[in-house]
Amino acid sequence: MKVGINMLLWTGHVTDAHIPVLQAIKDTGFDGVEIPVFDVSDAAHYRWLGGVLDDIGLERTVVAIIPDAAHSPISPDAADRVRAVEHLTRVIDCSAALGGTVLAGPWFQPLGVFTGERPSDTELNHCADVHRQILPLARAAGITGALEPLNRFEAHLLNTCEQAIAYGERLAEPGFGILYDTFHAHIEEKAPIAALHAVHASGTLTHVHISENDRGTPGRGHAKIRETIATLKALEYDEWLTIEAFGRGVPELAAATRVWRDFFADPSEVYVEGHALIRDCWAQPS
């Protein structure tokens, strides 16, 4: 098991200004960081960043989103879906340049864009058509997909683990995996730990986000974080436990995820306490 933290706590685009933060993360004991790949205009930037992370000694995963409706995999407009393929291809190119091993996030629709209806077969099929073009590219780059079902206030296509598992069966493409997030599960799952067992049993559990019910400091809320980690240890899960917490540092993301207030005094509270919580939970006897 490896412990990471998502850099969205600080920024949507990691630059040399964040090197002291990256060093502090390493000094705290983290194994790696999750890098947002939102700006896909310059793969060379991510190649540079990969070298920085190599020097510090941090592994990395990647988080990506669909930027807008004009690049949506579920759009009824074929031109939008072509742009979705183009965008996700650039995401993979940047992720490969970075040395990322996992492509996490809700790369199935833009945040906060709704039809007002439940997800349709047409939308699911459109999305699958896009992902069937993308996942072979990810596999060739040594990147595992980790698609993240979101709560109903951020997306409508995939909200629950059950829906994500069914989507994987529809997709039927090697390299597809599911990201289990304790925040989204807290909202959408009637039984979050049972949902976690279901994803694991499906063979598609590839990534886990440790996120509190208010998206603040892990352990200071009432999401089932301790129970999740105990379950993962019992299941012999051996991949990433990555802290995801949001502040107001990325205004567009804060708006999309409905972060209207500060959830912690300082980011160091999140990563110091969060790291200690994960390590403590993992150290508990089974």
PDB file of C-alpha atoms in Angstrom:
ATOM      1  CA  MET A   1       0.000   0.000   0.000  1.00  0.00           C
ATOM      2  CA  LYS A   2       1.228   3.487  -0.869  1.00  0.00           C
ATOM      3  CA  VAL A   3       0.081   6.836   0.545  1.00  0.00           C
ATOM      4  CA  GLY A   4      -0.363   9.846  -1.722  1.00  0.00           C
ATOM      5  CA  ILE A   5      -1.953  13.266  -1.685  1.00  0.00           C
ATOM      6  CA  ASN A   6      -3.749  15.139  -4.445  1.00  0.00           C
ATOM      7  CA  MET A   7      -2.104  18.448  -5.314  1.00  0.00           C
ATOM      8  CA  LEU A   8      -5.510  20.045  -5.881  1.00  0.00           C
ATOM      9  CA  LEU A   9      -5.261  20.986  -2.221  1.00  0.00           C
ATOM     10  CA  TRP A  10      -2.912  23.718  -3.495  1.00  0.00           C
ATOM     11  CA  THR A  11      -3.295  24.167  -7.235  1.00  0.00           C
ATOM     12  CA  GLY A  12      -4.676  22.955 -10.546  1.00  0.00           C
ATOM     13  CA  HIS A  13      -1.261  23.313 -12.201  1.00  0.00           C
ATOM     14  CA  VAL A  14       1.929  22.354 -10.373  1.00  0.00           C
ATOM     15  CA  THR A  15       4.929  24.603 -11.131  1.00  0.00           C
ATOM     16  CA  ASP A  16       8.334  25.371  -9.658  1.00  0.00           C
ATOM     17  CA  ALA A  17       6.570  27.534  -7.065  1.00  0.00           C
ATOM     18  CA  HIS A  18       5.265  24.312  -5.502  1.00  0.00           C
ATOM     19  CA  ILE A  19       8.636  22.581  -5.082  1.00  0.00           C
ATOM     20  CA  PRO A  20       8.775  23.477  -1.339  1.00  0.00           C
ATOM     21  CA  VAL A  21       5.314  21.900  -0.920  1.00  0.00           C
ATOM     22  CA  LEU A  22       6.437  18.758  -2.739  1.00  0.00           C
ATOM     23  CA  GLN A  23       9.499  18.529  -0.492  1.00  0.00           C
ATOM     24  CA  ALA A  24       7.341  18.970   2.623  1.00  0.00           C
ATOM     25  CA  ILE A  25       5.078  16.166   1.401  1.00  0.00           C
ATOM     26  CA  LYS A  26       8.108  13.902   0.965  1.00  0.00           C
ATOM     27  CA  ASP A  27       9.472  14.876   4.384  1.00  0.00           C
ATOM     28  CA  THR A  28       6.122  13.982   5.976  1.00  0.00           C
ATOM     29  CA  GLY A  29       6.487  10.433   4.666  1.00  0.00           C
ATOM     30  CA  PHE A  30       4.255  10.298   1.607  1.00  0.00           C
ATOM     31  CA  ASP A  31       5.128   7.876  -1.170  1.00  0.00           C
ATOM     32  CA  GLY A  32       3.766  10.047  -3.945  1.00  0.00           C
ATOM     33  CA  VAL A  33       1.522  12.817  -5.190  1.00  0.00           C
ATOM     34  CA  GLU A  34      -1.486  13.005  -7.476  1.00  0.00           C
ATOM     35  CA  ILE A  35      -0.844  15.619 -10.142  1.00  0.00           C
ATOM     36  CA  PRO A  36      -3.724  17.429 -11.862  1.00  0.00           C
ATOM     37  CA  VAL A  37      -3.335  17.281 -15.629  1.00  0.00           C
ATOM     38  CA  PHE A  38      -5.860  19.930 -16.576  1.00  0.00           C
ATOM     39  CA  ASP A  39      -3.651  22.059 -18.850  1.00  0.00           C
ATOM     40  CA  VAL A  40      -2.705  19.657 -21.639  1.00  0.00           C
ATOM     41  CA  SER A  41      -1.012  22.207 -23.914  1.00  0.00           C
ATOM     42  CA  ASP A  42       2.594  21.342 -23.051  1.00  0.00           C
ATOM     43  CA  ALA A  43       3.790  17.785 -22.420  1.00  0.00           C
ATOM     44  CA  ALA A  44       7.314  19.161 -21.873  1.00  0.00           C
ATOM     45  CA  HIS A  45       6.126  20.819 -18.671  1.00  0.00           C
ATOM     46  CA  TYR A  46       5.089  17.457 -17.259  1.00  0.00           C
ATOM     47  CA  ARG A  47       8.365  15.886 -18.374  1.00  0.00           C
ATOM     48  CA  TRP A  48      10.177  18.598 -16.398  1.00  0.00           C
ATOM     49  CA  LEU A  49       7.906  18.019 -13.401  1.00  0.00           C
ATOM     50  CA  GLY A  50       8.556  14.282 -13.560  1.00  0.00           C
ATOM     51  CA  GLY A  51      12.274  15.010 -13.246  1.00  0.00           C
ATOM     52  CA  VAL A  52      11.630  17.219 -10.224  1.00  0.00           C
ATOM     53  CA  LEU A  53       9.604  14.473  -8.572  1.00  0.00           C
ATOM     54  CA  ASP A  54      12.300  11.914  -9.349  1.00  0.00           C
ATOM     55  CA  ASP A  55      14.849  14.132  -7.620  1.00  0.00           C
ATOM     56  CA  ILE A  56      12.610  14.555  -4.562  1.00  0.00           C
ATOM     57  CA  GLY A  57      11.708  10.873  -4.515  1.00  0.00           C
ATOM     58  CA  LEU A  58       7.953  10.998  -5.061  1.00  0.00           C
ATOM     59  CA  GLU A  59       5.963   8.640  -7.247  1.00  0.00           C
ATOM     60  CA  ARG A  60       2.923  10.029  -9.038  1.00  0.00           C
ATOM     61  CA  THR A  61      -0.571   9.361 -10.177  1.00  0.00           C
ATOM     62  CA  VAL A  62      -2.666  11.728 -12.277  1.00  0.00           C
ATOM     63  CA  VAL A  63      -6.126  13.253 -11.934  1.00  0.00           C
ATOM     64  CA  ALA A  64      -7.940  14.492 -15.032  1.00  0.00           C
ATOM     65  CA  ILE A  65     -11.321  15.996 -15.817  1.00  0.00           C
ATOM     66  CA  ILE A  66     -13.405  16.831 -18.859  1.00  0.00           C
ATOM     67  CA  PRO A  67     -12.931  20.607 -19.220  1.00  0.00           C
ATOM     68  CA  ASP A  68     -16.291  21.616 -20.693  1.00  0.00           C
ATOM     69  CA  ALA A  69     -19.319  20.531 -22.698  1.00  0.00           C
ATOM     70  CA  ALA A  70     -17.458  21.039 -25.980  1.00  0.00           C
ATOM     71  CA  HIS A  71     -15.172  18.119 -24.998  1.00  0.00           C
ATOM     72  CA  SER A  72     -17.807  15.869 -23.431  1.00  0.00           C
ATOM     73  CA  PRO A  73     -17.743  12.114 -24.093  1.00  0.00           C
ATOM     74  CA  ILE A  74     -21.508  11.986 -23.527  1.00  0.00           C
ATOM     75  CA  SER A  75     -22.462  14.879 -25.786  1.00  0.00           C
ATOM     76  CA  PRO A  76     -25.085  14.228 -28.468  1.00  0.00           C
ATOM     77  CA  ASP A  77     -22.836  16.197 -30.838  1.00  0.00           C
ATOM     78  CA  ALA A  78     -20.308  13.926 -32.574  1.00  0.00           C
ATOM     79  CA  ALA A  79     -17.858  16.825 -32.923  1.00  0.00           C
ATOM     80  CA  ASP A  80     -17.788  17.245 -29.141  1.00  0.00           C
ATOM     81  CA  ARG A  81     -17.021  13.558 -28.731  1.00  0.00           C
ATOM     82  CA  VAL A  82     -14.169  13.813 -31.226  1.00  0.00           C
ATOM     83  CA  ARG A  83     -12.774  16.667 -29.140  1.00  0.00           C
ATOM     84  CA  ALA A  84     -13.169  14.454 -26.048  1.00  0.00           C
ATOM     85  CA  VAL A  85     -10.928  11.838 -27.654  1.00  0.00           C
ATOM     86  CA  GLU A  86      -8.415  14.507 -28.613  1.00  0.00           C
ATOM     87  CA  HIS A  87      -8.396  15.976 -25.095  1.00  0.00           C
ATOM     88  CA  LEU A  88      -7.991  12.622 -23.366  1.00  0.00           C
ATOM     89  CA  THR A  89      -5.246  11.641 -25.803  1.00  0.00           C
ATOM     90  CA  ARG A  90      -3.339  14.747 -24.767  1.00  0.00           C
ATOM     91  CA  VAL A  91      -4.005  13.898 -21.103  1.00  0.00           C
ATOM     92  CA  ILE A  92      -2.371  10.517 -21.659  1.00  0.00           C
ATOM     93  CA  ASP A  93       0.577  12.073 -23.481  1.00  0.00           C
ATOM     94  CA  CYS A  94       1.139  14.498 -20.589  1.00  0.00           C
ATOM     95  CA  SER A  95       0.672  11.753 -18.000  1.00  0.00           C
ATOM     96  CA  ALA A  96       3.205   9.546 -19.750  1.00  0.00           C
ATOM     97  CA  ALA A  97       5.686  12.433 -19.872  1.00  0.00           C
ATOM     98  CA  LEU A  98       5.165  12.913 -16.132  1.00  0.00           C
ATOM     99  CA  GLY A  99       5.699   9.230 -15.386  1.00  0.00           C
ATOM    100  CA  GLY A 100       2.189   8.804 -14.010  1.00  0.00           C
ATOM    101  CA  THR A 101       0.945   5.274 -13.445  1.00  0.00           C
ATOM    102  CA  VAL A 102      -2.773   5.829 -12.710  1.00  0.00           C
ATOM    103  CA  LEU A 103      -5.258   8.062 -14.537  1.00  0.00           C
ATOM    104  CA  ALA A 104      -7.832   8.948 -11.888  1.00  0.00           C
ATOM    105  CA  GLY A 105     -10.867  11.176 -11.909  1.00  0.00           C
ATOM    106  CA  PRO A 106     -14.247  11.717 -13.544  1.00  0.00           C
ATOM    107  CA  TRP A 107     -13.096  11.739 -17.166  1.00  0.00           C
ATOM    108  CA  PHE A 108     -16.578  10.797 -18.358  1.00  0.00           C
ATOM    109  CA  GLN A 109     -18.411  14.149 -18.338  1.00  0.00           C
ATOM    110  CA  PRO A 110     -17.807  17.796 -17.404  1.00  0.00           C
ATOM    111  CA  LEU A 111     -18.472  18.716 -13.789  1.00  0.00           C
ATOM    112  CA  GLY A 112     -21.833  20.288 -13.074  1.00  0.00           C
ATOM    113  CA  VAL A 113     -23.313  19.842 -16.559  1.00  0.00           C
ATOM    114  CA  PHE A 114     -26.675  18.090 -16.358  1.00  0.00           C
ATOM    115  CA  THR A 115     -29.473  17.094 -18.702  1.00  0.00           C
ATOM    116  CA  GLY A 116     -32.119  17.067 -15.984  1.00  0.00           C
ATOM    117  CA  GLU A 117     -32.687  13.369 -16.641  1.00  0.00           C
ATOM    118  CA  ARG A 118     -31.196  10.102 -15.500  1.00  0.00           C
ATOM    119  CA  PRO A 119     -28.242   8.801 -17.565  1.00  0.00           C
ATOM    120  CA  SER A 120     -29.429   7.344 -20.864  1.00  0.00           C
ATOM    121  CA  ASP A 121     -28.198   4.322 -22.771  1.00  0.00           C
ATOM    122  CA  THR A 122     -27.195   6.698 -25.546  1.00  0.00           C
ATOM    123  CA  GLU A 123     -24.992   8.711 -23.191  1.00  0.00           C
ATOM    124  CA  LEU A 124     -23.426   5.571 -21.752  1.00  0.00           C
ATOM    125  CA  ASN A 125     -22.746   4.178 -25.217  1.00  0.00           C
ATOM    126  CA  HIS A 126     -21.265   7.457 -26.430  1.00  0.00           C
ATOM    127  CA  CYS A 127     -18.985   7.518 -23.392  1.00  0.00           C
ATOM    128  CA  ALA A 128     -17.936   3.914 -23.911  1.00  0.00           C
ATOM    129  CA  ASP A 129     -17.110   4.628 -27.561  1.00  0.00           C
ATOM    130  CA  VAL A 130     -14.786   7.433 -26.450  1.00  0.00           C
ATOM    131  CA  HIS A 131     -13.148   5.357 -23.730  1.00  0.00           C
ATOM    132  CA  ARG A 132     -12.577   2.415 -26.068  1.00  0.00           C
ATOM    133  CA  GLN A 133     -10.358   4.732 -28.098  1.00  0.00           C
ATOM    134  CA  ILE A 134      -8.521   6.045 -25.031  1.00  0.00           C
ATOM    135  CA  LEU A 135      -7.836   3.031 -22.846  1.00  0.00           C
ATOM    136  CA  PRO A 136      -5.565   1.245 -25.369  1.00  0.00           C
ATOM    137  CA  LEU A 137      -3.421   4.393 -25.483  1.00  0.00           C
ATOM    138  CA  ALA A 138      -3.244   4.434 -21.691  1.00  0.00           C
ATOM    139  CA  ARG A 139      -2.305   0.751 -21.557  1.00  0.00           C
ATOM    140  CA  ALA A 140       0.445   1.292 -24.112  1.00  0.00           C
ATOM    141  CA  ALA A 141       1.817   4.082 -21.886  1.00  0.00           C
ATOM    142  CA  GLY A 142       1.719   1.872 -18.781  1.00  0.00           C
ATOM    143  CA  ILE A 143      -1.155   3.836 -17.263  1.00  0.00           C
ATOM    144  CA  THR A 144      -4.101   2.226 -15.483  1.00  0.00           C
ATOM    145  CA  GLY A 145      -7.511   3.856 -15.735  1.00  0.00           C
ATOM    146  CA  ALA A 146      -9.328   4.675 -12.484  1.00  0.00           C
ATOM    147  CA  LEU A 147     -12.727   6.168 -13.293  1.00  0.00           C
ATOM    148  CA  GLU A 148     -14.336   7.971 -10.373  1.00  0.00           C
ATOM    149  CA  PRO A 149     -18.112   7.934  -9.814  1.00  0.00           C
ATOM    150  CA  LEU A 150     -19.168  11.309  -8.425  1.00  0.00           C
ATOM    151  CA  ASN A 151     -22.032  12.416  -6.242  1.00  0.00           C
ATOM    152  CA  ARG A 152     -25.259  13.537  -7.924  1.00  0.00           C
ATOM    153  CA  PHE A 153     -24.551  17.227  -7.334  1.00  0.00           C
ATOM    154  CA  GLU A 154     -21.472  17.120  -9.571  1.00  0.00           C
ATOM    155  CA  ALA A 155     -22.404  14.604 -12.271  1.00  0.00           C
ATOM    156  CA  HIS A 156     -25.285  12.423 -13.410  1.00  0.00           C
ATOM    157  CA  LEU A 157     -23.736   9.643 -15.527  1.00  0.00           C
ATOM    158  CA  LEU A 158     -22.011   7.631 -12.785  1.00  0.00           C
ATOM    159  CA  ASN A 159     -22.905   8.236  -9.127  1.00  0.00           C
ATOM    160  CA  THR A 160     -22.558   4.832  -7.450  1.00  0.00           C
ATOM    161  CA  CYS A 161     -20.141   1.934  -7.446  1.00  0.00           C
ATOM    162  CA  GLU A 162     -22.902  -0.280  -8.838  1.00  0.00           C
ATOM    163  CA  GLN A 163     -23.258   2.048 -11.830  1.00  0.00           C
ATOM    164  CA  ALA A 164     -19.500   2.141 -12.342  1.00  0.00           C
ATOM    165  CA  ILE A 165     -19.264  -1.651 -12.272  1.00  0.00           C
ATOM    166  CA  ALA A 166     -22.087  -1.908 -14.820  1.00  0.00           C
ATOM    167  CA  TYR A 167     -20.365   0.683 -16.998  1.00  0.00           C
ATOM    168  CA  GLY A 168     -17.179  -1.379 -16.923  1.00  0.00           C
ATOM    169  CA  GLU A 169     -19.144  -4.397 -18.123  1.00  0.00           C
ATOM    170  CA  ARG A 170     -20.654  -2.306 -20.913  1.00  0.00           C
ATOM    171  CA  LEU A 171     -17.230  -0.960 -21.846  1.00  0.00           C
ATOM    172  CA  ALA A 172     -15.540  -4.390 -21.815  1.00  0.00           C
ATOM    173  CA  GLU A 173     -12.095  -2.894 -22.349  1.00  0.00           C
ATOM    174  CA  PRO A 174      -8.868  -4.011 -20.618  1.00  0.00           C
ATOM    175  CA  GLY A 175      -7.312  -1.342 -18.445  1.00  0.00           C
ATOM    176  CA  PHE A 176     -10.609  -0.060 -17.061  1.00  0.00           C
ATOM    177  CA  GLY A 177     -10.638   0.422 -13.313  1.00  0.00           C
ATOM    178  CA  ILE A 178     -12.752   2.117 -10.668  1.00  0.00           C
ATOM    179  CA  LEU A 179     -11.716   4.720  -8.120  1.00  0.00           C
ATOM    180  CA  TYR A 180     -13.456   4.387  -4.749  1.00  0.00           C
ATOM    181  CA  ASP A 181     -13.781   7.739  -2.980  1.00  0.00           C
ATOM    182  CA  THR A 182     -14.898   7.887   0.655  1.00  0.00           C
ATOM    183  CA  PHE A 183     -16.510  11.325   0.168  1.00  0.00           C
ATOM    184  CA  HIS A 184     -18.694  10.357  -2.783  1.00  0.00           C
ATOM    185  CA  ALA A 185     -19.519   6.983  -1.218  1.00  0.00           C
ATOM    186  CA  HIS A 186     -20.610   8.784   1.957  1.00  0.00           C
ATOM    187  CA  ILE A 187     -23.227  10.649  -0.092  1.00  0.00           C
ATOM    188  CA  GLU A 188     -24.370   8.082  -2.632  1.00  0.00           C
ATOM    189  CA  GLU A 189     -23.971   4.584  -1.177  1.00  0.00           C
ATOM    190  CA  LYS A 190     -26.561   3.137   1.173  1.00  0.00           C
ATOM    191  CA  ALA A 191     -23.794   0.907   2.541  1.00  0.00           C
ATOM    192  CA  PRO A 192     -20.356   2.339   1.649  1.00  0.00           C
ATOM    193  CA  ILE A 193     -18.323  -0.625   2.869  1.00  0.00           C
ATOM    194  CA  ALA A 194     -20.560  -3.099   1.042  1.00  0.00           C
ATOM    195  CA  ALA A 195     -20.067  -0.989  -2.089  1.00  0.00           C
ATOM    196  CA  LEU A 196     -16.309  -1.176  -1.600  1.00  0.00           C
ATOM    197  CA  HIS A 197     -16.538  -4.970  -1.318  1.00  0.00           C
ATOM    198  CA  ALA A 198     -18.556  -5.037  -4.548  1.00  0.00           C
ATOM    199  CA  VAL A 199     -15.949  -3.044  -6.472  1.00  0.00           C
ATOM    200  CA  HIS A 200     -13.187  -5.281  -5.171  1.00  0.00           C
ATOM    201  CA  ALA A 201     -15.141  -8.416  -6.059  1.00  0.00           C
ATOM    202  CA  SER A 202     -15.625  -7.096  -9.586  1.00  0.00           C
ATOM    203  CA  GLY A 203     -11.851  -7.022 -10.054  1.00  0.00           C
ATOM    204  CA  THR A 204     -11.873  -3.336 -11.002  1.00  0.00           C
ATOM    205  CA  LEU A 205     -10.717  -1.596  -7.795  1.00  0.00           C
ATOM    206  CA  THR A 206      -7.596   0.266  -8.901  1.00  0.00           C
ATOM    207  CA  HIS A 207      -7.419   3.422  -6.778  1.00  0.00           C
ATOM    208  CA  VAL A 208      -8.807   4.893  -3.536  1.00  0.00           C
ATOM    209  CA  HIS A 209      -9.337   8.484  -2.478  1.00  0.00           C
ATOM    210  CA  ILE A 210      -9.369   9.177   1.244  1.00  0.00           C
ATOM    211  CA  SER A 211     -11.662  12.185   1.526  1.00  0.00           C
ATOM    212  CA  GLU A 212     -13.619  13.463   4.512  1.00  0.00           C
ATOM    213  CA  ASN A 213     -17.366  14.123   4.385  1.00  0.00           C
ATOM    214  CA  ASP A 214     -16.724  17.901   4.199  1.00  0.00           C
ATOM    215  CA  ARG A 215     -13.639  17.472   1.969  1.00  0.00           C
ATOM    216  CA  GLY A 216     -11.494  18.792   4.788  1.00  0.00           C
ATOM    217  CA  THR A 217      -9.001  17.119   7.114  1.00  0.00           C
ATOM    218  CA  PRO A 218      -9.269  13.295   7.123  1.00  0.00           C
ATOM    219  CA  GLY A 219     -10.379  12.031  10.511  1.00  0.00           C
ATOM    220  CA  ARG A 220     -12.156  15.207  11.587  1.00  0.00           C
ATOM    221  CA  GLY A 221     -15.495  14.283  10.049  1.00  0.00           C
ATOM    222  CA  HIS A 222     -17.712  11.229   9.858  1.00  0.00           C
ATOM    223  CA  ALA A 223     -16.955   9.593   6.512  1.00  0.00           C
ATOM    224  CA  LYS A 224     -16.118   5.905   6.987  1.00  0.00           C
ATOM    225  CA  ILE A 225     -12.379   6.368   6.553  1.00  0.00           C
ATOM    226  CA  ARG A 226     -11.180   4.049   9.310  1.00  0.00           C
ATOM    227  CA  GLU A 227     -13.642   1.355   8.252  1.00  0.00           C
ATOM    228  CA  THR A 228     -12.585   1.761   4.621  1.00  0.00           C
ATOM    229  CA  ILE A 229      -8.899   1.355   5.405  1.00  0.00           C
ATOM    230  CA  ALA A 230      -9.534  -1.650   7.665  1.00  0.00           C
ATOM    231  CA  THR A 231     -11.560  -3.264   4.879  1.00  0.00           C
ATOM    232  CA  LEU A 232      -8.880  -2.598   2.278  1.00  0.00           C
ATOM    233  CA  LYS A 233      -6.228  -4.097   4.518  1.00  0.00           C
ATOM    234  CA  ALA A 234      -8.363  -7.215   5.055  1.00  0.00           C
ATOM    235  CA  LEU A 235      -8.868  -7.466   1.283  1.00  0.00           C
ATOM    236  CA  GLU A 236      -5.089  -7.230   0.811  1.00  0.00           C
ATOM    237  CA  TYR A 237      -5.412  -4.102  -1.298  1.00  0.00           C
ATOM    238  CA  ASP A 238      -1.934  -3.056  -2.346  1.00  0.00           C
ATOM    239  CA  GLU A 239      -2.399   0.143  -4.335  1.00  0.00           C
ATOM    240  CA  TRP A 240      -2.735   3.849  -3.526  1.00  0.00           C
ATOM    241  CA  LEU A 241      -4.544   5.504  -0.646  1.00  0.00           C
ATOM    242  CA  THR A 242      -4.532   9.099  -1.840  1.00  0.00           C
ATOM    243  CA  ILE A 243      -5.808  11.981   0.272  1.00  0.00           C
ATOM    244  CA  GLU A 244      -8.118  14.335  -1.591  1.00  0.00           C
ATOM    245  CA  ALA A 245      -9.100  17.563   0.135  1.00  0.00           C
ATOM    246  CA  PHE A 246     -10.224  20.818  -1.416  1.00  0.00           C
ATOM    247  CA  GLY A 247      -9.735  24.404  -0.421  1.00  0.00           C
ATOM    248  CA  ARG A 248     -10.322  27.640  -2.284  1.00  0.00           C
ATOM    249  CA  GLY A 249      -6.964  27.571  -4.099  1.00  0.00           C
ATOM    250  CA  VAL A 250      -8.499  26.568  -7.438  1.00  0.00           C
ATOM    251  CA  PRO A 251     -11.526  28.885  -7.812  1.00  0.00           C
ATOM    252  CA  GLU A 252     -13.030  27.087 -10.818  1.00  0.00           C
ATOM    253  CA  LEU A 253     -12.787  23.708  -9.116  1.00  0.00           C
ATOM    254  CA  ALA A 254     -14.044  25.135  -5.823  1.00  0.00           C
ATOM    255  CA  ALA A 255     -17.123  26.403  -7.637  1.00  0.00           C
ATOM    256  CA  ALA A 256     -17.673  23.116  -9.483  1.00  0.00           C
ATOM    257  CA  THR A 257     -17.355  21.085  -6.278  1.00  0.00           C
ATOM    258  CA  ARG A 258     -19.397  23.552  -4.188  1.00  0.00           C
ATOM    259  CA  VAL A 259     -16.595  24.492  -1.806  1.00  0.00           C
ATOM    260  CA  TRP A 260     -17.931  27.727  -0.333  1.00  0.00           C
ATOM    261  CA  ARG A 261     -15.966  27.912   2.911  1.00  0.00           C
ATOM    262  CA  ASP A 262     -12.602  26.950   4.414  1.00  0.00           C
ATOM    263  CA  PHE A 263     -12.496  23.440   5.884  1.00  0.00           C
ATOM    264  CA  PHE A 264      -9.092  23.671   7.571  1.00  0.00           C
ATOM    265  CA  ALA A 265      -6.790  26.302   9.006  1.00  0.00           C
ATOM    266  CA  ASP A 266      -3.836  25.405   6.783  1.00  0.00           C
ATOM    267  CA  PRO A 267      -3.058  22.696   4.199  1.00  0.00           C
ATOM    268  CA  SER A 268      -0.393  21.278   6.504  1.00  0.00           C
ATOM    269  CA  GLU A 269      -3.192  20.208   8.837  1.00  0.00           C
ATOM    270  CA  VAL A 270      -4.636  18.081   6.040  1.00  0.00           C
ATOM    271  CA  TYR A 271      -1.485  16.323   4.955  1.00  0.00           C
ATOM    272  CA  VAL A 272       0.145  15.873   8.372  1.00  0.00           C
ATOM    273  CA  GLU A 273      -2.983  14.596  10.137  1.00  0.00           C
ATOM    274  CA  GLY A 274      -4.165  12.712   7.058  1.00  0.00           C
ATOM    275  CA  HIS A 275      -0.888  10.861   6.643  1.00  0.00           C
ATOM    276  CA  ALA A 276      -0.800   9.957  10.340  1.00  0.00           C
ATOM    277  CA  LEU A 277      -4.398   8.705  10.211  1.00  0.00           C
ATOM    278  CA  ILE A 278      -3.800   6.441   7.231  1.00  0.00           C
ATOM    279  CA  ARG A 279      -0.616   4.978   8.683  1.00  0.00           C
ATOM    280  CA  ASP A 280      -2.278   4.462  12.076  1.00  0.00           C
ATOM    281  CA  CYS A 281      -5.287   2.737  10.553  1.00  0.00           C
ATOM    282  CA  TRP A 282      -3.133   0.498   8.413  1.00  0.00           C
ATOM    283  CA  ALA A 283      -1.021  -0.466  11.441  1.00  0.00           C
ATOM    284  CA  GLN A 284      -4.047  -1.686  13.399  1.00  0.00           C
ATOM    285  CA  PRO A 285      -4.310  -5.479  13.808  1.00  0.00           C
ATOM    286  CA  SER A 286      -6.712  -7.122  11.379  1.00  0.00           C
TER     287      SER A 286
END
